[in-house]
């Protein structure tokens, strides 16, 4: 039976390929993932379109790459104030084609899979987590521009294209990606000449990968609509580092543990391969979860530097750091740690995450999830060390948890007597003034500040009243407790309130800082508009000057004509008299 399936006339065409080793990347210090210049080994360079756009005008833009041939045209469009043509690939490509008859080279950013060694060759057409991928929405615009460059009849309201766009449309804060094998099929389906395309390893991802190695940050890249985004493994790793690390889980109920871990757990199984989430969406979800369990997380406002962010990944640190951490938080004592030994920072970071994850003690049901987190953590490990670390962490699940030590309380220091002490460490909080009514951090939040400070003041009063009474006992619903215990409870409550207040004031400061930055950006934009207006005014003044000169010239000519008329009139009158 003869197949009736249509074969693309461009089926045998191939896209060009530029890999990470084919470029040298210079990054912007302020925003290295988004703004850069990648020098290509074959000559020329590529830059992102948003490098031409003010930060305030990037929200409505779509992220695409321009090369050295595009740069001059883009610079002129920027100078002439036609920045909107730089926001979308289709707008810019159509402008070059219709005005200059020039085909823009179409670059498609490739999101490369995790490599397990520096000698490993990346198979573009691999499967699963070994597949090279591209953002689906970016492909949608590439198809339109490529068809335009081919002089193909291709209506923008084409039903087939609309169905594809609806299928790939980002929803609920998630972005779809497709493999290069899927890309090849789609391009053939829409009769696209693949030689018009250049698939290039995303310079932003290359930079972000290096930054992840140098710190405890998760791997973030820019989506097609210019938002920071993370894949699902990195989302889960971020949630684990934010919600699991730093908590003494032996003091938390089983129900609370499950309530915190289950949404992270479910995300692993419900999300399909290659899905990316908006980074801000994940941050918001984590904040919501912390607010739901505020008693657990309010004591972690000033948490230790578990990930040693100031150190390079291959710098050695003492094992004693983890040993003390394990004793305090009830973590697993891994075999790699011995007293007086040293381990690289990247090893310490991965074992801290797994140590806290295991301290949840939720049984073998956690094994699959644990292995998934291990896979996500490999972005924090130097490439050639990844296989060894992965194998060790997976096998470490068989190691038993350390015996729980009963903490021995230290001798309690006597509280200073305010009458005999020359100095006191007591913190006195005063009710804040009403502040500026136009400031949202003064007017809207003052009531919360006042309530918080009044509560702290009341607790301080209770402490002062109780201190001179000596050792007494009080009856409570829980039983008989000593005076010292009562004071200790009040002191702990006071400390928690002060920490909570510090977090609140820190957040308020951050909001003010954001408002100031936004105001600076607005001022920058206003100054730019003023400069443009001044140029327009200067042009108008020059035109006005020329107009005045023309009027003056006309007036002079009119005066001469009037004079000639008067002379002619006199001549006529003279000839009449003579006659």
Coordinates of C-alpha atoms in Angstrom, one line a residue:
X1 CA 0.0 0.0 0.0
X2 CA 1.4 3.4 -1.0
X3 CA 1.6 6.0 1.9
X4 CA -0.3 9.1 1.3
X5 CA 1.5 11.1 4.0
X6 CA 3.0 14.3 2.6
X7 CA 6.8 14.5 2.6
X8 CA 8.4 17.9 3.2
X9 CA 10.5 19.3 0.4
X10 CA 12.9 20.6 3.1
X11 CA 13.1 17.2 4.9
X12 CA 16.8 16.8 4.0
X13 CA 17.8 20.3 5.1
X14 CA 19.8 20.8 8.3
X15 CA 20.1 23.6 10.8
X16 CA 23.5 25.0 11.8
X17 CA 24.8 24.2 15.3
X18 CA 26.9 26.4 17.7
X19 CA 28.0 24.7 21.0
X20 CA 29.3 26.1 24.3
X21 CA 32.9 25.4 23.3
X22 CA 32.5 27.5 20.1
X23 CA 32.0 30.8 22.0
X24 CA 33.6 33.1 24.6
X25 CA 31.0 34.9 26.7
X26 CA 31.4 38.3 28.3
X27 CA 28.6 39.0 30.8
X28 CA 27.0 42.1 32.4
X29 CA 27.9 42.4 36.1
X30 CA 24.4 43.4 37.1
X31 CA 22.4 40.8 35.1
X32 CA 24.9 38.2 33.8
X33 CA 22.2 35.6 32.8
X34 CA 20.2 38.0 30.7
X35 CA 22.8 40.4 29.3
X36 CA 25.9 39.2 27.6
X37 CA 28.0 39.2 24.4
X38 CA 29.1 35.8 23.0
X39 CA 32.0 36.0 20.7
X40 CA 31.8 33.1 18.1
X41 CA 34.8 31.0 17.1
X42 CA 33.8 31.3 13.5
X43 CA 33.7 35.1 13.7
X44 CA 31.1 37.6 14.8
X45 CA 29.1 37.6 17.9
X46 CA 25.5 37.3 19.3
X47 CA 23.7 39.5 21.9
X48 CA 20.2 39.4 23.3
X49 CA 17.6 41.8 22.0
X50 CA 16.8 43.1 25.5
X51 CA 20.3 44.6 25.7
X52 CA 18.8 47.4 23.5
X53 CA 15.7 47.9 25.7
X54 CA 15.4 49.8 29.0
X55 CA 14.7 47.5 31.9
X56 CA 11.2 49.0 32.3
X57 CA 10.3 48.1 28.7
X58 CA 11.4 44.4 28.8
X59 CA 8.2 43.0 30.2
X60 CA 6.3 43.0 26.9
X61 CA 9.3 41.7 24.9
X62 CA 10.2 38.2 23.7
X63 CA 13.8 37.0 24.2
X64 CA 15.8 36.3 21.0
X65 CA 19.3 36.7 19.8
X66 CA 20.8 39.1 17.3
X67 CA 24.2 38.8 15.6
X68 CA 26.8 41.2 14.3
X69 CA 24.8 41.7 11.1
X70 CA 21.7 42.7 13.0
X71 CA 23.6 45.0 15.4
X72 CA 23.9 48.1 13.2
X73 CA 20.2 47.9 12.2
X74 CA 19.2 47.5 15.9
X75 CA 21.3 50.4 17.0
X76 CA 19.7 52.7 14.4
X77 CA 16.2 51.6 15.4
X78 CA 17.1 52.4 19.0
X79 CA 18.5 55.8 18.1
X80 CA 15.4 56.7 16.1
X81 CA 13.1 55.7 19.0
X82 CA 11.6 52.6 17.2
X83 CA 12.3 50.3 20.2
X84 CA 9.0 48.3 19.7
X85 CA 10.5 46.7 16.6
X86 CA 13.2 45.2 18.8
X87 CA 10.8 43.5 21.2
X88 CA 9.7 40.5 19.1
X89 CA 11.6 38.3 16.7
X90 CA 8.8 38.5 14.0
X91 CA 8.7 42.3 14.1
X92 CA 12.5 42.7 13.7
X93 CA 12.8 40.0 11.1
X94 CA 9.9 41.3 9.0
X95 CA 11.4 44.9 9.2
X96 CA 14.8 43.7 7.8
X97 CA 13.1 41.7 5.1
X98 CA 10.7 44.4 3.8
X99 CA 12.9 47.5 4.2
X100 CA 16.4 46.1 3.3
X101 CA 15.5 42.8 1.6
X102 CA 17.7 41.1 4.2
X103 CA 17.1 37.7 5.8
X104 CA 17.8 37.7 9.5
X105 CA 19.7 34.6 10.7
X106 CA 17.3 32.9 13.0
X107 CA 18.9 31.7 16.3
X108 CA 17.1 29.1 18.5
X109 CA 18.5 28.7 22.0
X110 CA 19.2 25.1 23.0
X111 CA 18.8 24.0 26.7
X112 CA 21.5 21.4 27.2
X113 CA 21.2 18.4 29.5
X114 CA 23.4 17.8 32.6
X115 CA 26.8 16.3 31.7
X116 CA 28.4 13.7 33.9
X117 CA 31.9 14.2 32.6
X118 CA 33.9 16.8 30.6
X119 CA 34.6 14.2 28.0
X120 CA 31.0 13.2 27.6
X121 CA 29.6 14.1 24.1
X122 CA 26.1 15.6 24.2
X123 CA 23.7 13.8 21.9
X124 CA 21.3 16.4 20.6
X125 CA 18.7 13.7 19.8
X126 CA 19.0 11.9 23.1
X127 CA 15.9 10.9 25.1
X128 CA 14.6 11.7 28.6
X129 CA 16.9 13.8 30.8
X130 CA 19.7 13.4 28.1
X131 CA 17.8 15.3 25.5
X132 CA 18.7 18.8 24.3
X133 CA 15.5 20.9 24.4
X134 CA 14.2 24.3 23.1
X135 CA 11.3 26.5 24.4
X136 CA 8.1 25.6 22.5
X137 CA 6.8 29.2 22.3
X138 CA 10.1 30.3 20.8
X139 CA 9.7 27.7 18.1
X140 CA 6.2 29.1 17.3
X141 CA 7.7 32.5 16.3
X142 CA 10.6 30.9 14.5
X143 CA 8.1 29.0 12.2
X144 CA 6.3 32.2 11.3
X145 CA 9.5 34.1 10.4
X146 CA 11.1 31.2 8.5
X147 CA 8.0 30.8 6.4
X148 CA 8.0 34.6 5.6
X149 CA 11.6 34.4 4.5
X150 CA 10.8 31.4 2.2
X151 CA 8.1 33.6 0.5
X152 CA 5.6 30.9 1.4
X153 CA 1.9 31.7 1.6
X154 CA 1.2 31.4 5.2
X155 CA -1.7 33.2 6.8
X156 CA -1.2 34.3 10.4
X157 CA -4.7 33.1 11.3
X158 CA -3.9 29.6 9.9
X159 CA -5.9 27.2 12.0
X160 CA -3.1 24.6 12.2
X161 CA -0.7 27.2 13.5
X162 CA -3.2 28.5 16.0
X163 CA -3.8 25.0 17.3
X164 CA 0.0 24.6 17.8
X165 CA 0.2 28.0 19.6
X166 CA -2.7 27.0 21.9
X167 CA -0.9 23.7 22.7
X168 CA 2.3 25.4 23.5
X169 CA 0.9 28.4 25.3
X170 CA 2.3 28.9 28.8
X171 CA -0.3 28.4 31.5
X172 CA -0.4 28.7 35.3
X173 CA 3.2 29.9 35.4
X174 CA 4.7 26.9 33.5
X175 CA 6.6 26.8 30.2
X176 CA 6.8 23.8 27.8
X177 CA 10.0 22.7 26.0
X178 CA 10.4 20.2 23.2
X179 CA 13.3 18.0 22.2
X180 CA 15.3 18.6 19.1
X181 CA 13.8 15.4 17.7
X182 CA 10.3 16.9 18.2
X183 CA 11.6 20.2 16.7
X184 CA 12.7 18.4 13.5
X185 CA 9.3 16.8 13.1
X186 CA 7.4 20.1 13.6
X187 CA 9.6 22.0 11.1
X188 CA 9.0 19.3 8.5
X189 CA 5.2 19.4 9.2
X190 CA 5.2 23.2 8.5
X191 CA 7.5 23.0 5.5
X192 CA 10.3 25.0 7.1
X193 CA 13.7 25.2 5.5
X194 CA 15.9 24.2 8.4
X195 CA 19.0 25.7 6.8
X196 CA 17.6 29.1 7.8
X197 CA 18.0 28.2 11.5
X198 CA 21.0 28.1 13.8
X199 CA 20.6 26.2 17.0
X200 CA 22.9 27.7 19.6
X201 CA 23.7 26.6 23.2
X202 CA 22.0 29.2 25.4
X203 CA 24.8 31.6 26.6
X204 CA 22.5 32.4 29.6
X205 CA 22.3 28.8 30.6
X206 CA 26.1 28.4 30.3
X207 CA 26.6 31.4 32.6
X208 CA 23.9 30.2 35.1
X209 CA 25.5 26.8 35.3
X210 CA 28.9 28.3 36.3
X211 CA 27.1 30.5 38.9
X212 CA 25.4 27.5 40.4
X213 CA 28.7 25.7 40.8
X214 CA 30.2 28.7 42.5
X215 CA 27.4 29.1 45.1
X216 CA 24.3 27.4 46.5
X217 CA 22.0 29.0 44.0
X218 CA 19.6 26.9 41.9
X219 CA 20.0 26.9 38.1
X220 CA 17.8 29.7 36.5
X221 CA 17.5 30.6 32.8
X222 CA 15.4 33.1 30.9
X223 CA 12.2 31.9 29.2
X224 CA 11.0 33.2 25.8
X225 CA 8.8 35.9 27.5
X226 CA 11.8 37.2 29.4
X227 CA 11.1 35.7 32.8
X228 CA 13.5 33.8 35.1
X229 CA 12.5 30.2 35.0
X230 CA 13.6 26.9 36.5
X231 CA 13.0 23.3 35.6
X232 CA 11.0 21.0 37.9
X233 CA 14.0 19.2 39.5
X234 CA 15.5 22.6 40.4
X235 CA 12.2 23.8 41.7
X236 CA 12.0 20.8 44.0
X237 CA 15.7 21.2 45.1
X238 CA 14.9 24.9 46.0
X239 CA 11.9 23.9 48.0
X240 CA 13.9 21.3 49.9
X241 CA 16.7 23.7 50.7
X242 CA 14.2 26.4 51.8
X243 CA 11.7 24.3 53.7
X244 CA 13.7 21.2 54.9
X245 CA 17.2 22.4 55.6
X246 CA 17.8 24.1 59.0
X247 CA 14.9 22.6 61.0
X248 CA 15.2 20.2 64.0
X249 CA 12.7 17.7 62.6
X250 CA 12.7 15.5 65.7
X251 CA 10.6 18.1 67.4
X252 CA 8.0 18.3 64.6
X253 CA 4.9 16.2 64.5
X254 CA 4.4 13.6 61.7
X255 CA 1.4 15.4 60.3
X256 CA 3.3 18.7 60.0
X257 CA 6.2 16.9 58.2
X258 CA 3.8 15.3 55.7
X259 CA 1.9 18.5 55.2
X260 CA 5.2 20.3 54.2
X261 CA 6.8 17.6 52.1
X262 CA 3.7 16.2 50.3
X263 CA 3.2 19.2 47.9
X264 CA 6.9 19.0 46.9
X265 CA 6.6 15.2 46.6
X266 CA 3.5 15.5 44.4
X267 CA 5.2 18.0 42.1
X268 CA 7.7 15.3 41.2
X269 CA 5.1 12.9 39.9
X270 CA 2.6 15.3 38.4
X271 CA 4.9 17.4 36.2
X272 CA 6.0 16.1 32.8
X273 CA 9.5 16.0 31.4
X274 CA 10.9 19.4 30.2
X275 CA 8.5 21.6 32.1
X276 CA 9.8 24.9 33.4
X277 CA 8.2 27.1 36.1
X278 CA 8.4 30.9 36.7
X279 CA 10.9 31.4 39.5
X280 CA 8.8 34.0 41.3
X281 CA 5.9 31.5 41.4
X282 CA 8.0 29.0 43.3
X283 CA 9.3 31.7 45.7
X284 CA 5.7 32.7 46.4
X285 CA 4.6 29.1 47.1
X286 CA 7.5 28.6 49.6
X287 CA 6.5 31.8 51.4
X288 CA 2.9 30.6 51.7
X289 CA 4.0 27.3 53.1
X290 CA 6.2 29.0 55.7
X291 CA 3.3 31.2 56.8
X292 CA 1.1 28.1 57.2
X293 CA 3.8 26.6 59.6
X294 CA 5.0 29.8 61.1
X295 CA 5.8 28.2 64.6
X296 CA 8.3 25.9 62.8
X297 CA 10.0 28.5 60.6
X298 CA 10.0 31.7 62.7
X299 CA 13.0 30.4 64.6
X300 CA 15.1 30.1 61.4
X301 CA 15.2 33.9 60.6
X302 CA 18.9 34.0 61.6
X303 CA 19.9 30.5 60.4
X304 CA 23.5 29.4 60.0
X305 CA 25.3 29.5 56.7
X306 CA 24.7 25.8 55.9
X307 CA 26.0 26.1 52.3
X308 CA 29.1 28.3 52.9
X309 CA 28.2 30.7 50.1
X310 CA 31.4 32.7 50.5
X311 CA 33.6 29.7 49.7
X312 CA 34.5 28.3 46.3
X313 CA 33.1 24.8 45.6
X314 CA 36.5 23.0 45.6
X315 CA 37.9 24.7 48.7
X316 CA 38.4 22.3 51.6
X317 CA 36.7 22.7 55.0
X318 CA 36.9 20.8 58.2
X319 CA 34.7 17.8 58.7
X320 CA 34.1 19.1 62.2
X321 CA 31.6 21.6 60.7
X322 CA 29.2 18.9 59.7
X323 CA 29.9 16.8 62.8
X324 CA 28.7 19.7 65.1
X325 CA 25.7 20.3 62.8
X326 CA 24.8 16.6 62.9
X327 CA 24.9 16.6 66.7
X328 CA 22.7 19.7 67.0
X329 CA 20.1 18.8 64.3
X330 CA 20.1 15.0 64.6
X331 CA 21.5 14.4 61.1
X332 CA 23.0 11.3 59.7
X333 CA 26.8 10.9 60.2
X334 CA 28.1 10.0 56.8
X335 CA 31.2 7.8 56.5
X336 CA 33.0 10.5 54.6
X337 CA 33.2 12.6 57.8
X338 CA 36.0 12.0 60.3
X339 CA 37.4 14.3 62.9
X340 CA 40.5 16.3 61.7
X341 CA 39.6 15.4 58.1
X342 CA 38.8 18.0 55.4
X343 CA 36.3 17.7 52.5
X344 CA 35.5 20.0 49.5
X345 CA 32.7 22.5 50.0
X346 CA 30.7 21.0 47.1
X347 CA 30.6 17.6 49.0
X348 CA 29.6 19.4 52.2
X349 CA 26.7 21.2 50.4
X350 CA 25.2 18.0 49.0
X351 CA 25.5 16.1 52.2
X352 CA 23.8 18.9 54.2
X353 CA 20.8 18.6 51.9
X354 CA 20.6 14.8 52.1
X355 CA 21.3 14.9 55.9
X356 CA 18.3 17.1 56.6
X357 CA 16.1 15.2 54.1
X358 CA 16.9 11.9 55.9
X359 CA 16.3 13.5 59.3
X360 CA 12.6 13.7 58.4
X361 CA 12.5 9.9 59.0
X362 CA 9.6 9.2 56.7
X363 CA 10.7 5.7 55.8
X364 CA 11.5 3.8 52.6
X365 CA 8.6 5.7 50.8
X366 CA 11.1 8.6 50.5
X367 CA 13.7 6.6 48.5
X368 CA 12.5 7.6 45.0
X369 CA 12.1 11.2 46.0
X370 CA 15.5 11.2 47.7
X371 CA 17.2 9.9 44.5
X372 CA 15.3 12.6 42.5
X373 CA 16.7 15.3 44.7
X374 CA 20.2 13.8 44.4
X375 CA 19.9 14.1 40.6
X376 CA 18.9 17.8 40.9
X377 CA 21.8 18.5 43.3
X378 CA 24.4 17.5 40.7
X379 CA 24.3 21.0 39.2
X380 CA 26.2 22.1 42.4
X381 CA 28.9 19.5 41.8
X382 CA 31.9 19.9 39.4
X383 CA 31.3 17.9 36.2
X384 CA 33.9 15.1 36.6
X385 CA 32.9 14.5 40.3
X386 CA 29.2 14.0 39.6
X387 CA 29.2 10.2 39.0
X388 CA 31.1 9.5 42.3
X389 CA 28.9 11.8 44.4
X390 CA 25.7 10.4 42.9
X391 CA 26.7 6.8 43.6
X392 CA 27.8 7.6 47.2
X393 CA 24.6 9.6 48.0
X394 CA 22.3 6.9 46.7
X395 CA 24.2 4.2 48.6
X396 CA 24.2 6.3 51.8
X397 CA 20.5 5.6 52.2
X398 CA 21.5 2.2 53.7
X399 CA 23.5 3.8 56.5
X400 CA 21.7 4.1 59.8
X401 CA 20.9 7.3 61.5
X402 CA 23.1 8.3 64.5
X403 CA 22.0 7.6 68.0
X404 CA 20.0 10.6 69.3
X405 CA 21.9 12.3 72.1
X406 CA 20.1 13.8 75.1
X407 CA 21.2 17.4 75.3
X408 CA 22.7 18.4 78.7
X409 CA 21.5 21.9 79.7
X410 CA 24.3 24.4 80.5
X411 CA 24.3 26.1 84.0
X412 CA 21.9 29.0 83.9
X413 CA 23.6 32.4 84.3
X414 CA 21.9 34.7 86.9
X415 CA 20.0 37.6 85.4
X416 CA 21.6 41.0 86.1
X417 CA 20.1 43.1 88.8
X418 CA 19.0 46.5 87.3
X419 CA 19.7 48.3 90.6
X420 CA 23.3 47.1 91.0
X421 CA 24.4 46.8 87.4
X422 CA 26.1 49.8 85.8
X423 CA 25.2 48.7 82.3
X424 CA 22.2 46.7 81.1
X425 CA 21.7 44.8 77.8
X426 CA 18.0 45.3 77.9
X427 CA 16.5 46.4 74.6
X428 CA 13.9 49.2 75.0
X429 CA 11.4 49.4 72.2
X430 CA 9.3 52.5 71.7
X431 CA 6.0 53.0 69.9
X432 CA 6.9 54.3 66.4
X433 CA 5.6 57.7 65.2
X434 CA 2.7 57.8 62.7
X435 CA 5.2 58.4 59.9
X436 CA 4.5 59.7 56.5
X437 CA 0.9 59.0 55.5
X438 CA 1.9 58.6 51.9
X439 CA 4.3 55.8 52.6
X440 CA 2.8 52.3 52.5
X441 CA 5.3 51.0 55.0
X442 CA 4.4 53.8 57.5
X443 CA 0.6 54.2 57.3
X444 CA -0.5 50.7 56.3
X445 CA 1.7 48.7 58.6
X446 CA 1.9 50.9 61.7
X447 CA -0.9 49.0 63.6
X448 CA 1.1 45.7 63.2
X449 CA 4.3 47.4 64.5
X450 CA 2.5 48.9 67.5
X451 CA 0.8 45.6 68.5
X452 CA 4.1 43.7 68.2
X453 CA 6.1 46.3 70.3
X454 CA 3.3 46.5 72.9
X455 CA 3.4 42.7 73.3
X456 CA 7.2 42.8 73.7
X457 CA 7.0 45.6 76.3
X458 CA 4.4 43.6 78.3
X459 CA 6.6 40.5 78.3
X460 CA 9.5 42.6 79.5
X461 CA 7.4 44.0 82.3
X462 CA 6.4 40.4 83.4
X463 CA 10.1 39.5 83.5
X464 CA 10.9 42.5 85.7
X465 CA 8.1 41.6 88.1
X466 CA 9.1 38.0 88.4
X467 CA 12.9 38.3 88.8
X468 CA 13.0 39.5 92.4
X469 CA 10.6 36.8 93.7
X470 CA 13.2 34.1 94.1
X471 CA 12.5 30.4 93.4
X472 CA 8.7 29.9 93.4
X473 CA 6.4 27.4 91.7
X474 CA 3.3 28.1 89.7
X475 CA 0.3 25.9 89.0
X476 CA -0.6 25.5 85.3
X477 CA -2.9 23.2 83.3
X478 CA 0.2 21.1 82.4
X479 CA 1.2 20.7 86.0
X480 CA 3.7 22.4 88.4
X481 CA 6.5 24.4 86.8
X482 CA 9.3 26.2 88.5
X483 CA 9.8 30.0 88.5
X484 CA 13.0 29.5 86.5
X485 CA 11.1 27.6 83.9
X486 CA 8.5 30.3 83.7
X487 CA 11.1 32.9 83.2
X488 CA 12.8 30.8 80.5
X489 CA 9.5 30.3 78.6
X490 CA 8.9 34.1 78.7
X491 CA 12.4 34.8 77.5
X492 CA 12.1 32.4 74.6
X493 CA 8.7 33.9 73.7
X494 CA 10.3 37.4 73.8
X495 CA 13.2 36.2 71.6
X496 CA 10.8 34.8 69.1
X497 CA 8.8 38.0 68.9
X498 CA 12.0 40.1 68.5
X499 CA 13.2 37.8 65.7
X500 CA 9.7 38.0 64.0
X501 CA 9.9 41.7 64.3
X502 CA 13.3 41.8 62.8
X503 CA 12.1 39.7 59.8
X504 CA 9.1 42.1 59.5
X505 CA 11.3 45.2 59.5
X506 CA 13.7 43.6 57.1
X507 CA 10.9 42.9 54.7
X508 CA 9.7 46.5 55.1
X509 CA 13.2 47.7 54.3
X510 CA 13.2 45.5 51.2
X511 CA 9.9 46.9 50.0
X512 CA 11.3 50.4 50.5
X513 CA 14.4 49.5 48.6
X514 CA 12.3 48.1 45.7
X515 CA 10.3 51.3 45.7
X516 CA 13.5 53.4 45.6
X517 CA 14.9 51.2 42.8
X518 CA 11.6 51.6 40.9
X519 CA 11.7 55.3 41.4
X520 CA 15.3 55.4 40.1
X521 CA 14.2 53.5 37.0
X522 CA 11.2 55.8 36.5
X523 CA 13.6 58.8 36.9
X524 CA 16.0 57.3 34.4
X525 CA 13.1 56.9 31.9
X526 CA 11.8 60.4 32.6
X527 CA 15.3 61.8 32.0
X528 CA 15.5 60.0 28.7
X529 CA 12.1 61.4 27.7
X530 CA 13.2 64.9 28.7
X531 CA 16.4 64.5 26.6
X532 CA 14.2 63.4 23.6
X533 CA 11.9 66.4 24.2
X534 CA 14.8 68.8 24.4
X535 CA 16.1 67.5 21.1
X536 CA 12.6 68.0 19.6
X537 CA 12.4 71.5 21.1
X538 CA 15.8 72.3 19.7
X539 CA 14.7 71.2 16.2
X540 CA 11.5 73.2 16.5
X541 CA 13.5 76.3 17.6
X542 CA 15.8 75.9 14.6
X543 CA 12.8 75.6 12.3
X544 CA 11.2 78.6 13.9
X545 CA 14.3 80.6 13.5
X546 CA 14.4 79.7 9.8
X547 CA 10.7 80.7 9.5
X548 CA 11.4 84.1 11.1
X549 CA 14.2 84.7 8.7
X550 CA 11.9 83.9 5.8
X551 CA 9.3 86.2 7.2
X552 CA 11.8 89.0 7.6
X553 CA 13.0 88.4 4.0
X554 CA 9.4 88.6 2.7
X555 CA 8.8 91.8 4.7
X556 CA 11.9 93.4 3.1
X557 CA 10.7 92.3 -0.4
X558 CA 7.3 93.7 0.4
X559 CA 8.8 97.0 1.4
X560 CA 10.7 97.2 -1.8
X561 CA 7.6 96.4 -3.8
X562 CA 5.7 99.1 -1.9
X563 CA 8.5 101.6 -2.7
X564 CA 8.4 100.6 -6.4
X565 CA 4.7 101.1 -6.4
X566 CA 5.0 104.6 -4.8
X567 CA 7.6 105.6 -7.4
X568 CA 5.4 104.3 -10.2
X569 CA 2.5 106.3 -8.8
X570 CA 4.6 109.5 -8.6
X571 CA 5.8 109.0 -12.2
X572 CA 2.2 108.6 -13.4
X573 CA 1.1 111.7 -11.6
X574 CA 4.0 113.7 -13.0
X575 CA 3.3 112.6 -16.5
X576 CA -0.4 113.6 -16.1
X577 CA 0.6 117.1 -14.9
X578 CA 3.0 117.4 -17.8
X579 CA 0.3 116.4 -20.2

